[in-house]
PDB file of C-alpha atoms in Angstrom:
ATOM      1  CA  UNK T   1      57.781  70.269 108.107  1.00 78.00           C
ATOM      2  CA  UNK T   2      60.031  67.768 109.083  1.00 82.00           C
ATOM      3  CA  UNK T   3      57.112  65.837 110.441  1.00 85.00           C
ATOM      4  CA  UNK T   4      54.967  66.135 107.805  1.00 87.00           C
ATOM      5  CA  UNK T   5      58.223  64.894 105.983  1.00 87.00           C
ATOM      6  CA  UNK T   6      58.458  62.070 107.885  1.00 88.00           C
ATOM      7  CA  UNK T   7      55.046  61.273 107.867  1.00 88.00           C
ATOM      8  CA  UNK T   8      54.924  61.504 103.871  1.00 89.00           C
ATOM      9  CA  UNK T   9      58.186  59.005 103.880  1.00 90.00           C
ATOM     10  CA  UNK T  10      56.378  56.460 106.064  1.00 91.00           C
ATOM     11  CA  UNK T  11      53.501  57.015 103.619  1.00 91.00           C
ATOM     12  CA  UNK T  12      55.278  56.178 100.535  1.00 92.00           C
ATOM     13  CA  UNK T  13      57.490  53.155 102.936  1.00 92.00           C
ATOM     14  CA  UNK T  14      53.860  52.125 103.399  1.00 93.00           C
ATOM     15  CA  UNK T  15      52.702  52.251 100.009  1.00 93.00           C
ATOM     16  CA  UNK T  16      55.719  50.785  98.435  1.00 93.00           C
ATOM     17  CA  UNK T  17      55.246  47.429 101.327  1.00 93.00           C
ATOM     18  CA  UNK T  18      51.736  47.191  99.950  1.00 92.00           C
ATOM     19  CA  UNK T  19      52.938  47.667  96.662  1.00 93.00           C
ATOM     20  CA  UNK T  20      55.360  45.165  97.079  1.00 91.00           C
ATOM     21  CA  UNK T  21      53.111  42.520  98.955  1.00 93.00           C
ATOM     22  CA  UNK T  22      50.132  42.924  95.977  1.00 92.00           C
ATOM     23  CA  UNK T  23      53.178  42.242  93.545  1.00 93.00           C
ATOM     24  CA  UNK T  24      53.969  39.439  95.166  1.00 94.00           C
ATOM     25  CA  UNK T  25      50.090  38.079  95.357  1.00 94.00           C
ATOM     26  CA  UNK T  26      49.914  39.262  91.657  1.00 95.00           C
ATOM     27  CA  UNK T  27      53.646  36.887  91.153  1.00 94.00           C
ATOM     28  CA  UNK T  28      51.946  34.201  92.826  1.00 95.00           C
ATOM     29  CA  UNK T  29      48.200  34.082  91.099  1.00 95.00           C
ATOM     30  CA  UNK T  30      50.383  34.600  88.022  1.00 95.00           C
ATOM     31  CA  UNK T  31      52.022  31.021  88.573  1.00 94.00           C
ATOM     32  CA  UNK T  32      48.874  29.467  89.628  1.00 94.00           C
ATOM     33  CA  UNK T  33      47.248  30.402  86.682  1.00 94.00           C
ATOM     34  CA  UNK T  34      50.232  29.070  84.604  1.00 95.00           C
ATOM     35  CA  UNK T  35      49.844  25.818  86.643  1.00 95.00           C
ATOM     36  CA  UNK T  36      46.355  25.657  85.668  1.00 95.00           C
ATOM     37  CA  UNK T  37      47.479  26.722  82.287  1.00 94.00           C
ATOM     38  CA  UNK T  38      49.836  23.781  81.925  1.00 94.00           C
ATOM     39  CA  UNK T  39      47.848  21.335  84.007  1.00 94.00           C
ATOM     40  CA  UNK T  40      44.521  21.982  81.387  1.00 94.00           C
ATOM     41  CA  UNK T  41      46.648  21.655  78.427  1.00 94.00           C
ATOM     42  CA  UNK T  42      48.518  18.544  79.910  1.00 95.00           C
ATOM     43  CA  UNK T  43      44.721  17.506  80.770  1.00 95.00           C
ATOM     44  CA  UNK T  44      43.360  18.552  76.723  1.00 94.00           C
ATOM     45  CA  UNK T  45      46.361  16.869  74.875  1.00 95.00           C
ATOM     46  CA  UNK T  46      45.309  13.442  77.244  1.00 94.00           C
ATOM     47  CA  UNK T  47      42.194  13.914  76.349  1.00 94.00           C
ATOM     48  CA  UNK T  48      42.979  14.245  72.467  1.00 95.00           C
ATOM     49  CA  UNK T  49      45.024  11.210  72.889  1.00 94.00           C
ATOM     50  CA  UNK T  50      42.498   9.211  74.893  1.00 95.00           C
ATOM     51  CA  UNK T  51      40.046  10.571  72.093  1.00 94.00           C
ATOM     52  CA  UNK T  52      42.136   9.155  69.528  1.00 94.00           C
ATOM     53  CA  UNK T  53      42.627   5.908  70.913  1.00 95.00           C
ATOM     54  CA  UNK T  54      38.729   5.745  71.079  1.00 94.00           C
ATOM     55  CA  UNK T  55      38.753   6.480  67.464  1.00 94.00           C
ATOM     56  CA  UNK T  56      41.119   3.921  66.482  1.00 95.00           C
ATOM     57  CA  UNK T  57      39.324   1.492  68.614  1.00 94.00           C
ATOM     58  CA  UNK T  58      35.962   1.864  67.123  1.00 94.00           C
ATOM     59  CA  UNK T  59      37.245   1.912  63.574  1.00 95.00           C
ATOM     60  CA  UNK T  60      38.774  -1.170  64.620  1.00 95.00           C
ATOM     61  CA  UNK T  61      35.310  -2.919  65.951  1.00 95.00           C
ATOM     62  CA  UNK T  62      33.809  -1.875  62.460  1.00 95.00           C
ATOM     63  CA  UNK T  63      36.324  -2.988  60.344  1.00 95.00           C
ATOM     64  CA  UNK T  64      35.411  -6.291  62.553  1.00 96.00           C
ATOM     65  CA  UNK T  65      31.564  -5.791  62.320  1.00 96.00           C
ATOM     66  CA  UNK T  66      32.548  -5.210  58.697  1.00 95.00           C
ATOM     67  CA  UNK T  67      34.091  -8.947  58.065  1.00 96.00           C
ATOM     68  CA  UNK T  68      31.893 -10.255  60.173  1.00 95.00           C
ATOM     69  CA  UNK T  69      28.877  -9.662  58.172  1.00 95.00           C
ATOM     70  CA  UNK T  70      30.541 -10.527  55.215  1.00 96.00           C
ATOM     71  CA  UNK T  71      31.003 -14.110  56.677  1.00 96.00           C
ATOM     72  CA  UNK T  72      27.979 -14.159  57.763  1.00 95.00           C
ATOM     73  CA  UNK T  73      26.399 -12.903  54.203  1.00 95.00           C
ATOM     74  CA  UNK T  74      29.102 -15.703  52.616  1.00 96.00           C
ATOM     75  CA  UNK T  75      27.798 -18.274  54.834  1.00 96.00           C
ATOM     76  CA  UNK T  76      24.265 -17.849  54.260  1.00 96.00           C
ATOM     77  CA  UNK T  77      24.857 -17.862  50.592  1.00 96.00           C
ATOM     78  CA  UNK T  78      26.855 -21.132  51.193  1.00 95.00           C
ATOM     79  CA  UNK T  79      24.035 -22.360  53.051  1.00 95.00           C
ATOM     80  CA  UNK T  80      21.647 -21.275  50.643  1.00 95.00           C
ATOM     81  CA  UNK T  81      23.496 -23.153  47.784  1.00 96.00           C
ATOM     82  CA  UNK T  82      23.909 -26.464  49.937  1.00 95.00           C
ATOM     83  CA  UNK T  83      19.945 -26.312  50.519  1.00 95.00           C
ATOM     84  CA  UNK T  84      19.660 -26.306  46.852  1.00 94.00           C
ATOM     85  CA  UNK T  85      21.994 -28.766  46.059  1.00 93.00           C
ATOM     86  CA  UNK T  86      20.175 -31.345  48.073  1.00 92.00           C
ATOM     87  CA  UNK T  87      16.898 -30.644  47.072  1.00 93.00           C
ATOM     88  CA  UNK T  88      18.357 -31.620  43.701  1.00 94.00           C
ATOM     89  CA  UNK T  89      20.088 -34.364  45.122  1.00 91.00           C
ATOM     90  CA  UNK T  90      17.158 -35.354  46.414  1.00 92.00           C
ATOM     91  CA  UNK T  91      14.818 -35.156  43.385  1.00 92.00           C
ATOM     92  CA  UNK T  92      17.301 -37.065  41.456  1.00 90.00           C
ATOM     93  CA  UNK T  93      17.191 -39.743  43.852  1.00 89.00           C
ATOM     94  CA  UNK T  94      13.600 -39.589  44.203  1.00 88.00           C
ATOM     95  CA  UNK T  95      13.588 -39.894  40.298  1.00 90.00           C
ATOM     96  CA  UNK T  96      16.215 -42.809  40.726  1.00 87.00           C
ATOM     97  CA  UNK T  97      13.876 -44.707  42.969  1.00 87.00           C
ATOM     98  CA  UNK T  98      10.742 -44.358  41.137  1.00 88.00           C
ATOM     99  CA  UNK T  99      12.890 -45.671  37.720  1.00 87.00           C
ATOM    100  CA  UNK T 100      14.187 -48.343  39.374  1.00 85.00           C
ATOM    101  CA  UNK T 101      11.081 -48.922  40.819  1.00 86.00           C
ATOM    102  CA  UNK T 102       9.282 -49.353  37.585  1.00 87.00           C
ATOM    103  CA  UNK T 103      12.576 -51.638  36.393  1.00 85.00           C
ATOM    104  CA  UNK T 104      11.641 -53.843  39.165  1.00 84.00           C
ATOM    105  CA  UNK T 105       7.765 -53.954  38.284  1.00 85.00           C
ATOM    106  CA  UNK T 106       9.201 -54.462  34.828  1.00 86.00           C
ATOM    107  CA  UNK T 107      11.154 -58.077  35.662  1.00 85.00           C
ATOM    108  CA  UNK T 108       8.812 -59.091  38.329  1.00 85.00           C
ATOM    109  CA  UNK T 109       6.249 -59.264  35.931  1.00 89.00           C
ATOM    110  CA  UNK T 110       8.229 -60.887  32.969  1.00 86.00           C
ATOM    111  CA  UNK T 111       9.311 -63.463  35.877  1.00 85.00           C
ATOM    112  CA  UNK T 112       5.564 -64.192  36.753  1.00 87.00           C
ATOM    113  CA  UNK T 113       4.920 -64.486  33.315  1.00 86.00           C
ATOM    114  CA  UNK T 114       7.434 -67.100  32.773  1.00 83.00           C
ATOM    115  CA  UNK T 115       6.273 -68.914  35.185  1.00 84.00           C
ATOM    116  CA  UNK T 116       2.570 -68.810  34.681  1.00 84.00           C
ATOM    117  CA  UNK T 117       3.741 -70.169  31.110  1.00 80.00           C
ATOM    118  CA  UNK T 118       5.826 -72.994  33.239  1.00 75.00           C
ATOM    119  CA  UNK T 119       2.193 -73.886  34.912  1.00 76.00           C
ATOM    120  CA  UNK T 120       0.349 -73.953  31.992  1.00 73.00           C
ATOM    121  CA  UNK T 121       2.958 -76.234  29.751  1.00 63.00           C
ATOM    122  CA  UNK T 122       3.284 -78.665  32.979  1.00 64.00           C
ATOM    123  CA  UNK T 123      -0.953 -79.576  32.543  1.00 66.00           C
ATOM    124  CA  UNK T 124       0.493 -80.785  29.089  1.00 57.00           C
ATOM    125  CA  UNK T 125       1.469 -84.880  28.337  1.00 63.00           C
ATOM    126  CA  UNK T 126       4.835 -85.932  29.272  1.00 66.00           C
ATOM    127  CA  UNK T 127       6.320 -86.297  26.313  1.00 72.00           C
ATOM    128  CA  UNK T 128       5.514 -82.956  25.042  1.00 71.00           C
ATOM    129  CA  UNK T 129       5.554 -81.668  28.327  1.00 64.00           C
ATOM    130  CA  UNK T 130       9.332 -82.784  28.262  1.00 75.00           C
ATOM    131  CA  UNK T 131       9.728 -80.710  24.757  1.00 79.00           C
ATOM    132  CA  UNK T 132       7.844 -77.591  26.009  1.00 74.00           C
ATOM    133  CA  UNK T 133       9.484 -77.698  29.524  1.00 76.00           C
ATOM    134  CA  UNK T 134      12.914 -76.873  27.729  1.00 84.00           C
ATOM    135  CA  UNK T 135      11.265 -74.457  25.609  1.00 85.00           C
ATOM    136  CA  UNK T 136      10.111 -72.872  28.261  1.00 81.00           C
ATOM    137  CA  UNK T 137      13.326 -73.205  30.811  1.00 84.00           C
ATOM    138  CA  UNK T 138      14.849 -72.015  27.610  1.00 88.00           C
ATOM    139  CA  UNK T 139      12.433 -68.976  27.607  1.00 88.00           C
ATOM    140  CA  UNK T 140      12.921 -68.112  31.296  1.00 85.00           C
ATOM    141  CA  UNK T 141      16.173 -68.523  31.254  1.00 87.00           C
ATOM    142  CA  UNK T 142      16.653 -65.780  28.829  1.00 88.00           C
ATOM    143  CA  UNK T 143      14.456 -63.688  29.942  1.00 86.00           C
ATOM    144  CA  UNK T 144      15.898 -63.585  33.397  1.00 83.00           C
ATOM    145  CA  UNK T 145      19.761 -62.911  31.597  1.00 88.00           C
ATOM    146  CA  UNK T 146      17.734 -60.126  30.038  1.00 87.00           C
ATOM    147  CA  UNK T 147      16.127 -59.330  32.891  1.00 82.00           C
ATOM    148  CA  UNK T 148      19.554 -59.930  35.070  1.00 82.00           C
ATOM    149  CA  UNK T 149      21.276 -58.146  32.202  1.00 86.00           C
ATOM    150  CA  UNK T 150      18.781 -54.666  32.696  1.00 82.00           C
ATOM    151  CA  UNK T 151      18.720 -54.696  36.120  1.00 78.00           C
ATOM    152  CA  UNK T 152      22.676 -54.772  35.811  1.00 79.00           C
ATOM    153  CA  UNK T 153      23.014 -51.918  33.388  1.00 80.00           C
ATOM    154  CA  UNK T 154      20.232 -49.731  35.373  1.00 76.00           C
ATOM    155  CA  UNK T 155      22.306 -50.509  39.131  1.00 74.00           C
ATOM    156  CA  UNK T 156      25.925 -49.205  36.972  1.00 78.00           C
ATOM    157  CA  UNK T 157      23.791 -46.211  35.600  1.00 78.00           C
ATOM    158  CA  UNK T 158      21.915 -45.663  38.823  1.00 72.00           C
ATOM    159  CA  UNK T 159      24.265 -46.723  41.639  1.00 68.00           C
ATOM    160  CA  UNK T 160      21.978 -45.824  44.330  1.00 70.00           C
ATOM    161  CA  UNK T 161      19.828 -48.743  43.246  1.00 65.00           C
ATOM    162  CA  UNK T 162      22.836 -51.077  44.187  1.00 65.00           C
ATOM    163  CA  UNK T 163      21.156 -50.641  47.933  1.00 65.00           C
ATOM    164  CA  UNK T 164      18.022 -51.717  46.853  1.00 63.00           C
ATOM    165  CA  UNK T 165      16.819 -55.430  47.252  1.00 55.00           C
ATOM    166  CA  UNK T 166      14.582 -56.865  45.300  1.00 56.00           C
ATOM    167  CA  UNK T 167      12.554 -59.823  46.238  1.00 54.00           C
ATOM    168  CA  UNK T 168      10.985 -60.881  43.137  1.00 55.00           C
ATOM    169  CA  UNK T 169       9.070 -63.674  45.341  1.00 54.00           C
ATOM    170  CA  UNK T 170       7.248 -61.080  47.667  1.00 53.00           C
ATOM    171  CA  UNK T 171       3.184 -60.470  47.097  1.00 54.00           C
ATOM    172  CA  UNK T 172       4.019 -57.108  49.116  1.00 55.00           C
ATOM    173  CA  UNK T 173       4.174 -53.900  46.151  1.00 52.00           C
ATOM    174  CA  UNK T 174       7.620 -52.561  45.534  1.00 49.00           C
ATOM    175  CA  UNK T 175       6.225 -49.336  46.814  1.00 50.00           C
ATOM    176  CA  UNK T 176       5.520 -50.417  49.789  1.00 49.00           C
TER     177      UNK T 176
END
């Protein structure tokens, strides 16, 4: 009995060393899995915060797209208007020129007028050549002051024909 007594106490010794040694393996996969716990949570709130960073960030390039393409839309309306103005610039002009144009016809014409009538009164006798040449210096005198006088008012009202020159003597077409 006293073996079998001994034999049952180095049993349970036995049991209660393995007992104590699985304890301790269960102590110690019980802090490695609360290391992996802590280290995946530590990992998850990083990535949350690395999420959110990404968030912010992209919200941040579309706010940016965002005023971007309202430049963009702004400027192409801007551009859009400026095209328009100068077409409108342009017409005007283009109107300017063809008035001033017809101005010029206008006085060249009255000029070679005058001076065909100059011609005609010098095949006349002196003496009444000397009476008709006044008339007529009279005559061309005023109508160039008109003439002058036009072409003045139409350059104030039409500045762009202040550029302009006119040679009244040319045989080349204003148009031209």
């Amino acid at each position: 009995d006293r073996s079998t007594e001994i034999l049952r106490k180095e049993n349970i010794q036995k049991a209660i060393a393995e007992a104590d040694l699985e304890f301790l393996e269960v102590e110690r996969l019980r802090n490695s899995i609360k290391e992996l716990t802590a280290t995946q949570e530590k990992k998850a709130e990083d990535l949350k915060s690395k999420e959110y960073m990404h968030e912010k960030s992209i919200a941040s390039l579309e706010d940016e797209i965002s005023e971007t393409l309202a430049a963009i839309t702004e400027m192409e309306e801007t551009v859009a208007e400026f095209k328009d103005n100068c077409a409108k610039r342009e017409e005007k002009v283009a109107i300017e020129i063809e008035t001033a144009k017809k101005h010029s016809d206008l006085v060249r014409i009255a000029f070679e007028n005058a001076q065909k009538r100059a011609h005609e009164f010098a095949c006349v006798p002196d003496n009444e050549l000397q009476i008709q040449m006044k008339e007529l210096d009279s005559q061309e005198k005023e109508i160039i002051d008109d003439a002058e006088h036009k072409m003045a008012v139409l350059i104030e009202e039409e500045p762009i024909l202040n550029k302009m020159i006119f040679d009244y003597d040319s045989v080349t077409p204003l148009n031209d």
